Amino acid sequence: MATAETDVGQLSFEAALQRLEEIVRTLEKGEAPLDRSIELYQEGDRLKRHCEARLKDAQARIEQIAFGNDGKPAGVKPFDAG
């Protein structure tokens, strides 16, 4: 039997984000019983961490074109968002 943690890990970034948005809307309505709200909050936290990890992974794979002194492309270097 798969756990919720495992299920979240299998989601694409887009699917995880969509589910997180659904959870936020549900919690904002305030209509869920307390126990269900707690479960949703915990699932939302797992989804948030999953999305952050996927974004960090993607950022690490992005490369930036490096230009030489002559202004021509001279290769690539890791992207620095800072």
Short mmCIF file of N, CA and C in Angstrom, two decimals, residues 63-67 72-77:
data_model
loop_
_atom_site.label_atom_id
_atom_site.label_comp_id
_atom_site.label_asym_id
_atom_site.label_seq_id
_atom_site.Cartn_x
_atom_site.Cartn_y
_atom_site.Cartn_z
N GLU A 63 21.13 26.06 -17.47
CA GLU A 63 22.46 26.59 -17.74
C GLU A 63 22.34 27.93 -18.45
N GLN A 64 23.34 28.73 -18.26
CA GLN A 64 23.36 30.06 -18.84
C GLN A 64 24.48 30.09 -19.89
N ILE A 65 24.23 30.71 -21.01
CA ILE A 65 25.26 30.82 -22.05
C ILE A 65 26.33 31.79 -21.56
N ALA A 66 27.58 31.35 -21.65
CA ALA A 66 28.71 32.20 -21.26
C ALA A 66 29.30 32.79 -22.53
N PHE A 67 29.59 34.09 -22.50
CA PHE A 67 30.17 34.76 -23.65
C PHE A 67 31.63 35.07 -23.39
N LYS A 72 31.23 36.45 -28.35
CA LYS A 72 30.66 35.25 -28.96
C LYS A 72 30.44 34.18 -27.88
N PRO A 73 29.45 33.32 -28.08
CA PRO A 73 29.21 32.25 -27.11
C PRO A 73 30.48 31.42 -26.91
N ALA A 74 30.81 31.16 -25.64
CA ALA A 74 32.02 30.39 -25.33
C ALA A 74 31.72 29.17 -24.48
N GLY A 75 30.47 28.77 -24.41
CA GLY A 75 30.10 27.60 -23.60
C GLY A 75 28.95 27.94 -22.69
N VAL A 76 28.77 27.13 -21.69
CA VAL A 76 27.71 27.32 -20.72
C VAL A 76 28.26 27.28 -19.32
N LYS A 77 27.52 27.90 -18.40
CA LYS A 77 27.86 27.86 -16.99
C LYS A 77 26.56 27.72 -16.20
#
